[in-house]
Amino acid sequence: MILCDRADGIWTVTINRPDKANSLTHAMLSDLAEVMEAATEARAVILTGTGRVFSAGADLEAARAGLATSDVWERLSGAVASLPGLTIAALNGTLAGGAMGMALACDIRIAVPEARFFYPVMKLGFLPQPSDPLRMAALIGPARTKLILMGGQKITAEEALSFGLIDRIVAPEELLEHARDLSADTVAAKPEIAAGIKRMCRSG
């Protein structure tokens, strides 16, 4: 249920469980983490989903069985954050719950106009994964992070863009091509230049 296409230095990783709104099981999260841990030679990684939802977060049955508090989420987002190449979340639809962590760990987030963003941990009785509030607050500030995590608000794509949660809104039919276009300069550059820029952005 995790697809990986490797072409021209770009790894396109796709969550492929559209009949279940791309909800994530432990096996899927482990597969995603393994792919990201292996992607150190990729010049760029594009993370996307199949269908109209990027991911509804944890599969409900798996969440009740303990997935909601598993450290596999942190393993995945940490692997994404540590990649030396450009990472782009190409959000083909709504992003919910713990699935937000992997998108927050990416360098760039683009989304279709219909996408919605929410993280209902308080309603479900769980804490978010440790790095998620920190990464979200770095992008949109503490108050807006609390609006989502504590206020339970569902954010539209336009609001997400104005907040800085995403970087661009793109038509669905252009989403992956736009992500590839954003990757082009990084793919063409020397790997050490791309990695160096990422280090400079972090230290800045």
PDB file of C-alpha atoms in Angstrom:
ATOM      1  CA  MET A   1       0.000   0.000   0.000  1.00  0.00           C
ATOM      2  CA  ILE A   2       3.090   2.199  -0.190  1.00  0.00           C
ATOM      3  CA  LEU A   3       4.340   2.777  -3.722  1.00  0.00           C
ATOM      4  CA  CYS A   4       7.755   4.181  -4.596  1.00  0.00           C
ATOM      5  CA  ASP A   5       8.756   5.349  -8.065  1.00  0.00           C
ATOM      6  CA  ARG A   6      12.440   6.212  -8.500  1.00  0.00           C
ATOM      7  CA  ALA A   7      13.208   8.155 -11.663  1.00  0.00           C
ATOM      8  CA  ASP A   8      15.732  10.867 -12.563  1.00  0.00           C
ATOM      9  CA  GLY A   9      16.863  11.358  -8.990  1.00  0.00           C
ATOM     10  CA  ILE A  10      13.310  11.920  -7.706  1.00  0.00           C
ATOM     11  CA  TRP A  11      11.615   9.390  -5.465  1.00  0.00           C
ATOM     12  CA  THR A  12       7.823   9.701  -5.599  1.00  0.00           C
ATOM     13  CA  VAL A  13       6.323   7.951  -2.586  1.00  0.00           C
ATOM     14  CA  THR A  14       2.570   7.346  -2.700  1.00  0.00           C
ATOM     15  CA  ILE A  15       0.187   6.256   0.034  1.00  0.00           C
ATOM     16  CA  ASN A  16      -2.143   3.918  -1.841  1.00  0.00           C
ATOM     17  CA  ARG A  17      -5.162   2.947   0.251  1.00  0.00           C
ATOM     18  CA  PRO A  18      -7.854   5.188  -1.243  1.00  0.00           C
ATOM     19  CA  ASP A  19     -10.742   2.921  -0.211  1.00  0.00           C
ATOM     20  CA  LYS A  20      -9.866   3.684   3.430  1.00  0.00           C
ATOM     21  CA  ALA A  21      -9.032   7.388   2.909  1.00  0.00           C
ATOM     22  CA  ASN A  22      -5.345   6.416   2.968  1.00  0.00           C
ATOM     23  CA  SER A  23      -5.574   5.733   6.699  1.00  0.00           C
ATOM     24  CA  LEU A  24      -2.337   4.296   8.027  1.00  0.00           C
ATOM     25  CA  THR A  25      -1.606   0.974   9.678  1.00  0.00           C
ATOM     26  CA  HIS A  26       1.566   0.147  11.600  1.00  0.00           C
ATOM     27  CA  ALA A  27       2.827  -1.852   8.616  1.00  0.00           C
ATOM     28  CA  MET A  28       2.254   1.087   6.253  1.00  0.00           C
ATOM     29  CA  LEU A  29       4.036   3.504   8.588  1.00  0.00           C
ATOM     30  CA  SER A  30       6.950   1.087   8.922  1.00  0.00           C
ATOM     31  CA  ASP A  31       7.126   0.767   5.133  1.00  0.00           C
ATOM     32  CA  LEU A  32       7.098   4.559   4.776  1.00  0.00           C
ATOM     33  CA  ALA A  33       9.855   4.897   7.370  1.00  0.00           C
ATOM     34  CA  GLU A  34      11.975   2.272   5.621  1.00  0.00           C
ATOM     35  CA  VAL A  35      11.582   4.049   2.288  1.00  0.00           C
ATOM     36  CA  MET A  36      12.554   7.396   3.810  1.00  0.00           C
ATOM     37  CA  GLU A  37      15.528   5.878   5.619  1.00  0.00           C
ATOM     38  CA  ALA A  38      16.690   4.443   2.295  1.00  0.00           C
ATOM     39  CA  ALA A  39      16.174   7.703   0.380  1.00  0.00           C
ATOM     40  CA  THR A  40      19.441   9.337   1.442  1.00  0.00           C
ATOM     41  CA  GLU A  41      20.714   9.129  -2.149  1.00  0.00           C
ATOM     42  CA  ALA A  42      17.548  10.658  -3.614  1.00  0.00           C
ATOM     43  CA  ARG A  43      18.001  14.186  -4.893  1.00  0.00           C
ATOM     44  CA  ALA A  44      14.352  14.918  -4.109  1.00  0.00           C
ATOM     45  CA  VAL A  45      11.470  13.065  -2.484  1.00  0.00           C
ATOM     46  CA  ILE A  46       7.821  13.777  -3.297  1.00  0.00           C
ATOM     47  CA  LEU A  47       5.285  12.406  -0.823  1.00  0.00           C
ATOM     48  CA  THR A  48       1.695  12.115  -2.039  1.00  0.00           C
ATOM     49  CA  GLY A  49      -1.438   9.971  -1.898  1.00  0.00           C
ATOM     50  CA  THR A  50      -3.919   8.250  -4.180  1.00  0.00           C
ATOM     51  CA  GLY A  51      -7.474   9.525  -4.459  1.00  0.00           C
ATOM     52  CA  ARG A  52      -9.072  12.580  -2.878  1.00  0.00           C
ATOM     53  CA  VAL A  53      -7.533  12.304   0.605  1.00  0.00           C
ATOM     54  CA  PHE A  54      -3.814  12.483   1.358  1.00  0.00           C
ATOM     55  CA  SER A  55      -4.326  10.603   4.619  1.00  0.00           C
ATOM     56  CA  ALA A  56      -6.978  10.431   7.318  1.00  0.00           C
ATOM     57  CA  GLY A  57      -4.268   9.587   9.848  1.00  0.00           C
ATOM     58  CA  ALA A  58      -4.211   6.356  11.842  1.00  0.00           C
ATOM     59  CA  ASP A  59      -6.499   3.524  10.861  1.00  0.00           C
ATOM     60  CA  LEU A  60      -9.135   3.628  13.621  1.00  0.00           C
ATOM     61  CA  GLU A  61      -8.889  -0.046  14.519  1.00  0.00           C
ATOM     62  CA  ALA A  62      -5.096   0.148  14.642  1.00  0.00           C
ATOM     63  CA  ALA A  63      -5.273   3.361  16.677  1.00  0.00           C
ATOM     64  CA  ARG A  64      -7.414   1.662  19.311  1.00  0.00           C
ATOM     65  CA  ALA A  65      -4.857  -1.164  19.392  1.00  0.00           C
ATOM     66  CA  GLY A  66      -2.055   1.242  20.281  1.00  0.00           C
ATOM     67  CA  LEU A  67      -0.919   2.797  17.003  1.00  0.00           C
ATOM     68  CA  ALA A  68      -1.945   6.292  18.101  1.00  0.00           C
ATOM     69  CA  THR A  69       0.868   6.355  20.668  1.00  0.00           C
ATOM     70  CA  SER A  70       3.449   4.288  18.774  1.00  0.00           C
ATOM     71  CA  ASP A  71       6.931   5.702  18.208  1.00  0.00           C
ATOM     72  CA  VAL A  72       6.722   4.679  14.525  1.00  0.00           C
ATOM     73  CA  TRP A  73       5.258   8.138  13.736  1.00  0.00           C
ATOM     74  CA  GLU A  74       8.379   9.836  15.119  1.00  0.00           C
ATOM     75  CA  ARG A  75      10.606   7.373  13.307  1.00  0.00           C
ATOM     76  CA  LEU A  76       8.917   8.359  10.035  1.00  0.00           C
ATOM     77  CA  SER A  77       8.916  12.129  10.521  1.00  0.00           C
ATOM     78  CA  GLY A  78      12.514  12.023  11.771  1.00  0.00           C
ATOM     79  CA  ALA A  79      13.594  10.106   8.676  1.00  0.00           C
ATOM     80  CA  VAL A  80      11.891  12.665   6.430  1.00  0.00           C
ATOM     81  CA  ALA A  81      13.414  15.619   8.295  1.00  0.00           C
ATOM     82  CA  SER A  82      16.927  14.200   8.081  1.00  0.00           C
ATOM     83  CA  LEU A  83      16.972  13.650   4.307  1.00  0.00           C
ATOM     84  CA  PRO A  84      19.645  15.710   2.533  1.00  0.00           C
ATOM     85  CA  GLY A  85      17.600  16.231  -0.644  1.00  0.00           C
ATOM     86  CA  LEU A  86      14.539  18.420  -1.158  1.00  0.00           C
ATOM     87  CA  THR A  87      11.368  16.931   0.335  1.00  0.00           C
ATOM     88  CA  ILE A  88       7.943  17.987  -0.928  1.00  0.00           C
ATOM     89  CA  ALA A  89       4.546  16.987   0.445  1.00  0.00           C
ATOM     90  CA  ALA A  90       2.224  17.051  -2.579  1.00  0.00           C
ATOM     91  CA  LEU A  91      -1.065  16.931  -0.717  1.00  0.00           C
ATOM     92  CA  ASN A  92      -3.724  15.558  -3.048  1.00  0.00           C
ATOM     93  CA  GLY A  93      -6.440  16.120  -0.449  1.00  0.00           C
ATOM     94  CA  THR A  94      -7.207  16.346   3.240  1.00  0.00           C
ATOM     95  CA  LEU A  95      -4.436  15.811   5.783  1.00  0.00           C
ATOM     96  CA  ALA A  96      -5.554  14.680   9.223  1.00  0.00           C
ATOM     97  CA  GLY A  97      -4.214  13.522  12.553  1.00  0.00           C
ATOM     98  CA  GLY A  98      -0.830  11.900  12.919  1.00  0.00           C
ATOM     99  CA  ALA A  99      -0.329  11.898   9.147  1.00  0.00           C
ATOM    100  CA  MET A 100       0.399  15.603   9.522  1.00  0.00           C
ATOM    101  CA  GLY A 101       3.777  14.760  11.043  1.00  0.00           C
ATOM    102  CA  MET A 102       5.363  13.518   7.817  1.00  0.00           C
ATOM    103  CA  ALA A 103       4.104  16.577   5.924  1.00  0.00           C
ATOM    104  CA  LEU A 104       5.357  18.970   8.609  1.00  0.00           C
ATOM    105  CA  ALA A 105       8.775  17.314   8.336  1.00  0.00           C
ATOM    106  CA  CYS A 106       8.976  18.064   4.602  1.00  0.00           C
ATOM    107  CA  ASP A 107      10.760  21.137   3.259  1.00  0.00           C
ATOM    108  CA  ILE A 108       7.800  22.298   1.153  1.00  0.00           C
ATOM    109  CA  ARG A 109       4.073  21.583   1.253  1.00  0.00           C
ATOM    110  CA  ILE A 110       1.767  22.123  -1.719  1.00  0.00           C
ATOM    111  CA  ALA A 111      -1.922  21.210  -1.705  1.00  0.00           C
ATOM    112  CA  VAL A 112      -5.016  21.067  -3.854  1.00  0.00           C
ATOM    113  CA  PRO A 113      -7.756  23.669  -3.212  1.00  0.00           C
ATOM    114  CA  GLU A 114     -10.107  21.094  -1.666  1.00  0.00           C
ATOM    115  CA  ALA A 115      -7.634  20.006   1.025  1.00  0.00           C
ATOM    116  CA  ARG A 116      -8.514  20.423   4.691  1.00  0.00           C
ATOM    117  CA  PHE A 117      -6.160  20.225   7.672  1.00  0.00           C
ATOM    118  CA  PHE A 118      -7.021  19.043  11.171  1.00  0.00           C
ATOM    119  CA  TYR A 119      -5.437  17.152  14.045  1.00  0.00           C
ATOM    120  CA  PRO A 120      -8.151  16.076  16.531  1.00  0.00           C
ATOM    121  CA  VAL A 121      -5.925  14.608  19.227  1.00  0.00           C
ATOM    122  CA  MET A 122      -7.701  16.253  22.163  1.00  0.00           C
ATOM    123  CA  LYS A 123     -11.066  14.891  21.043  1.00  0.00           C
ATOM    124  CA  LEU A 124      -9.562  11.412  20.705  1.00  0.00           C
ATOM    125  CA  GLY A 125      -7.774  11.600  24.045  1.00  0.00           C
ATOM    126  CA  PHE A 126      -4.160  11.410  22.811  1.00  0.00           C
ATOM    127  CA  LEU A 127      -1.185  13.719  22.861  1.00  0.00           C
ATOM    128  CA  PRO A 128       0.268  14.591  19.442  1.00  0.00           C
ATOM    129  CA  GLN A 129       3.611  13.113  18.495  1.00  0.00           C
ATOM    130  CA  PRO A 130       6.371  15.101  20.261  1.00  0.00           C
ATOM    131  CA  SER A 131       7.881  16.783  17.209  1.00  0.00           C
ATOM    132  CA  ASP A 132       4.594  17.746  15.533  1.00  0.00           C
ATOM    133  CA  PRO A 133       3.644  20.773  17.700  1.00  0.00           C
ATOM    134  CA  LEU A 134       7.212  22.073  17.510  1.00  0.00           C
ATOM    135  CA  ARG A 135       7.363  21.839  13.725  1.00  0.00           C
ATOM    136  CA  MET A 136       3.872  23.275  13.351  1.00  0.00           C
ATOM    137  CA  ALA A 137       4.608  26.186  15.678  1.00  0.00           C
ATOM    138  CA  ALA A 138       7.824  26.919  13.753  1.00  0.00           C
ATOM    139  CA  LEU A 139       5.687  27.318  10.622  1.00  0.00           C
ATOM    140  CA  ILE A 140       2.548  29.057  11.872  1.00  0.00           C
ATOM    141  CA  GLY A 141       3.280  30.206  15.430  1.00  0.00           C
ATOM    142  CA  PRO A 142       2.127  28.910  18.825  1.00  0.00           C
ATOM    143  CA  ALA A 143      -1.357  30.458  18.809  1.00  0.00           C
ATOM    144  CA  ARG A 144      -2.397  29.014  15.473  1.00  0.00           C
ATOM    145  CA  THR A 145      -0.884  25.672  16.456  1.00  0.00           C
ATOM    146  CA  LYS A 146      -3.132  25.703  19.529  1.00  0.00           C
ATOM    147  CA  LEU A 147      -6.061  26.689  17.312  1.00  0.00           C
ATOM    148  CA  ILE A 148      -5.591  23.393  15.468  1.00  0.00           C
ATOM    149  CA  LEU A 149      -4.447  21.107  18.274  1.00  0.00           C
ATOM    150  CA  MET A 150      -6.474  22.496  21.194  1.00  0.00           C
ATOM    151  CA  GLY A 151      -9.278  24.336  19.420  1.00  0.00           C
ATOM    152  CA  GLY A 152      -9.925  21.392  17.121  1.00  0.00           C
ATOM    153  CA  GLN A 153     -10.308  23.643  14.089  1.00  0.00           C
ATOM    154  CA  LYS A 154     -10.451  22.275  10.554  1.00  0.00           C
ATOM    155  CA  ILE A 155      -8.377  24.599   8.370  1.00  0.00           C
ATOM    156  CA  THR A 156      -9.110  25.192   4.688  1.00  0.00           C
ATOM    157  CA  ALA A 157      -6.382  25.280   2.063  1.00  0.00           C
ATOM    158  CA  GLU A 158      -6.719  29.062   1.786  1.00  0.00           C
ATOM    159  CA  GLU A 159      -6.341  29.460   5.543  1.00  0.00           C
ATOM    160  CA  ALA A 160      -3.417  27.026   5.582  1.00  0.00           C
ATOM    161  CA  LEU A 161      -1.715  29.090   2.896  1.00  0.00           C
ATOM    162  CA  SER A 162      -2.284  32.356   4.759  1.00  0.00           C
ATOM    163  CA  PHE A 163      -1.013  30.761   7.991  1.00  0.00           C
ATOM    164  CA  GLY A 164       2.118  29.360   6.313  1.00  0.00           C
ATOM    165  CA  LEU A 165       1.131  25.741   6.943  1.00  0.00           C
ATOM    166  CA  ILE A 166       1.341  25.119   3.198  1.00  0.00           C
ATOM    167  CA  ASP A 167       3.374  27.023   0.629  1.00  0.00           C
ATOM    168  CA  ARG A 168       1.241  26.920  -2.490  1.00  0.00           C
ATOM    169  CA  ILE A 169      -2.199  25.823  -3.735  1.00  0.00           C
ATOM    170  CA  VAL A 170      -2.098  23.863  -6.982  1.00  0.00           C
ATOM    171  CA  ALA A 171      -4.819  22.401  -9.197  1.00  0.00           C
ATOM    172  CA  PRO A 172      -5.171  18.616  -8.746  1.00  0.00           C
ATOM    173  CA  GLU A 173      -4.196  17.805 -12.313  1.00  0.00           C
ATOM    174  CA  GLU A 174      -1.006  19.855 -11.966  1.00  0.00           C
ATOM    175  CA  LEU A 175       0.039  18.768  -8.466  1.00  0.00           C
ATOM    176  CA  LEU A 176       2.710  16.165  -9.202  1.00  0.00           C
ATOM    177  CA  GLU A 177       4.093  18.016 -12.209  1.00  0.00           C
ATOM    178  CA  HIS A 178       4.411  21.140 -10.079  1.00  0.00           C
ATOM    179  CA  ALA A 179       6.229  19.161  -7.391  1.00  0.00           C
ATOM    180  CA  ARG A 180       8.631  17.830 -10.021  1.00  0.00           C
ATOM    181  CA  ASP A 181       9.191  21.358 -11.347  1.00  0.00           C
ATOM    182  CA  LEU A 182      10.035  22.528  -7.816  1.00  0.00           C
ATOM    183  CA  SER A 183      12.562  19.691  -7.596  1.00  0.00           C
ATOM    184  CA  ALA A 184      14.284  20.478 -10.888  1.00  0.00           C
ATOM    185  CA  ASP A 185      16.966  22.883  -9.658  1.00  0.00           C
ATOM    186  CA  THR A 186      17.847  20.651  -6.714  1.00  0.00           C
ATOM    187  CA  VAL A 187      18.120  17.599  -8.958  1.00  0.00           C
ATOM    188  CA  ALA A 188      20.364  19.507 -11.362  1.00  0.00           C
ATOM    189  CA  ALA A 189      22.645  20.902  -8.642  1.00  0.00           C
ATOM    190  CA  LYS A 190      25.527  19.182  -6.899  1.00  0.00           C
ATOM    191  CA  PRO A 191      24.187  17.158  -3.945  1.00  0.00           C
ATOM    192  CA  GLU A 192      26.465  18.927  -1.491  1.00  0.00           C
ATOM    193  CA  ILE A 193      24.989  22.302  -2.488  1.00  0.00           C
ATOM    194  CA  ALA A 194      21.428  21.153  -1.785  1.00  0.00           C
ATOM    195  CA  ALA A 195      22.454  19.557   1.508  1.00  0.00           C
ATOM    196  CA  GLY A 196      24.396  22.689   2.427  1.00  0.00           C
ATOM    197  CA  ILE A 197      21.427  24.961   1.823  1.00  0.00           C
ATOM    198  CA  LYS A 198      19.250  22.749   4.025  1.00  0.00           C
ATOM    199  CA  ARG A 199      21.826  22.940   6.814  1.00  0.00           C
ATOM    200  CA  MET A 200      22.017  26.715   6.485  1.00  0.00           C
ATOM    201  CA  CYS A 201      18.214  27.018   6.682  1.00  0.00           C
ATOM    202  CA  ARG A 202      18.145  24.943   9.844  1.00  0.00           C
ATOM    203  CA  SER A 203      20.940  26.862  11.512  1.00  0.00           C
ATOM    204  CA  GLY A 204      19.360  30.161  10.475  1.00  0.00           C
TER     205      GLY A 204
END
